[in-house]
């Protein structure tokens, strides 16, 4: 059992309170999903639970975290830099129970996760694996160690659809408690029986947390219904208040007018008017006191808002891409060998089509996207912008968001501040180095980069992977409304359903058209 009592967490740099007097109990059978907007402290909470040293460099905290002998299996949002140069075997062998594992059970685990068992003994460095393959190797190490509680930070990131289905089944059937963060709404809807919602209200100056024992879909629906009723009641009470205030105002104006016209020859009338005014004031004071407890309009943290791609436009008959490749190969390994991933890869995109490419982890989707980006970058008749899976390929982590997005001029800086504000960045966060931002905040910076580049073709490698489940519906609507062309890689089933016109699967024999019903 995990118990958290009176936990308060403050950011060291801007002293922003992420959590205040937070309480949580996680018991056996709980599948507890942490949700909230980007940068609200979800990953920080997981780090503090696992080992406070993981977060001591950037937050202060007070309170009590009672672990009662739990052995945690922690999956970080990003593979630590010091582990990326290790080989698959070297990384796995550092697990506490790897050498005690039954080879047969280890092979079965690899098969369920979709990672070839023979590769766990390979000398290939983790750094050359695809994003989904890195997640799979980390999950194998965690599960072999037989933890009594799992702490998973974005376990669904980059996993292929087949492994996502396995992950959903694993979480649901697991006998141990699971505390996890995910931006995959389908996974949340199918797995969570407990929700922890971390919010930052009043421009991120007031923290609020909600803990409920219910599924994700029920929580979101109930929250919307509750807020709608509260909003309706608050508006009704405000209208009654305004009408009564107007009535008092008219009475006061009438009495004051009568006082002005009464002469000294009618002192009795003046006295009566004073009594009338006194009664009106008394009624008004009593009325004000009664309305001190008016229903307040609901406070909630809004998802980001931005208008995206307003200038983009591709004619229906315009050839955006006519791509043909005899062989798709991975980068050469230390021996100089290049692994052939696919053959006879062809992709034709015309007009403002929205294309998605799916496929198993390691099949070459990101490699293909880089090649397509390289081909389109030389075109003069269209303007393409690329959002890589690894943002560090484009972002300078030492720059602030304002520095990265603006050209340094006063007008440009002012405009980018406005855009970042629409993405729910605070003034302090705009001036933080990008390396100090959460993965979701970096994704927002990338989205603004795409928008301000004035492109009419978007190349997106896992575009929804770091946005919160509350922001992702906004992202999907923005991209669905985009009037340019989109070529993307994604395993997000809601993204594929709502944004994409056509889906291709990358196989060893090239790209094959696939139905959108992916699970």
Short mmCIF file of C-alpha atoms in Angstrom, two decimals, residues 79 83 86-101 106 109-110 113 115-122 124 126 129 133-145:
data_model
loop_
_atom_site.label_atom_id
_atom_site.label_comp_id
_atom_site.label_asym_id
_atom_site.label_seq_id
_atom_site.Cartn_x
_atom_site.Cartn_y
_atom_site.Cartn_z
CA UNK A 79 15.32 6.86 -20.95
CA UNK A 83 21.56 4.36 -20.11
CA UNK A 86 24.39 0.72 -22.92
CA UNK A 87 23.67 -2.39 -24.94
CA UNK A 88 20.31 -4.11 -24.64
CA UNK A 89 21.93 -6.98 -22.74
CA UNK A 90 24.00 -4.66 -20.56
CA UNK A 91 20.92 -2.65 -19.60
CA UNK A 92 18.78 -5.70 -18.84
CA UNK A 93 21.51 -7.44 -16.89
CA UNK A 94 21.58 -4.54 -14.43
CA UNK A 95 18.09 -5.55 -13.27
CA UNK A 96 18.02 -7.06 -9.81
CA UNK A 97 16.51 -10.40 -10.88
CA UNK A 98 17.50 -10.73 -14.52
CA UNK A 99 19.93 -13.61 -13.95
CA UNK A 100 17.35 -15.42 -11.78
CA UNK A 101 14.69 -15.27 -14.50
CA UNK A 106 11.59 -14.49 -20.24
CA UNK A 109 7.34 -12.15 -21.82
CA UNK A 110 9.30 -10.93 -24.85
CA UNK A 113 5.50 -7.46 -25.54
CA UNK A 115 10.31 -7.85 -28.73
CA UNK A 116 12.32 -10.75 -30.23
CA UNK A 117 13.77 -12.83 -27.39
CA UNK A 118 17.12 -13.25 -29.14
CA UNK A 119 17.63 -9.48 -29.12
CA UNK A 120 17.81 -9.28 -25.33
CA UNK A 121 21.30 -10.80 -25.60
CA UNK A 122 22.36 -8.45 -28.39
CA UNK A 124 23.23 -3.25 -30.05
CA UNK A 126 19.77 1.23 -26.81
CA UNK A 129 16.50 1.45 -31.08
CA UNK A 133 11.61 -0.55 -28.77
CA UNK A 134 13.24 1.44 -25.95
CA UNK A 135 9.93 1.35 -24.02
CA UNK A 136 9.66 -2.40 -24.57
CA UNK A 137 13.18 -3.08 -23.25
CA UNK A 138 12.46 -0.97 -20.16
CA UNK A 139 9.18 -2.81 -19.56
CA UNK A 140 10.95 -6.18 -19.82
CA UNK A 141 13.48 -5.13 -17.19
CA UNK A 142 10.75 -3.82 -14.87
CA UNK A 143 8.56 -6.91 -15.10
CA UNK A 144 11.45 -9.36 -14.68
CA UNK A 145 12.26 -7.64 -11.37
#
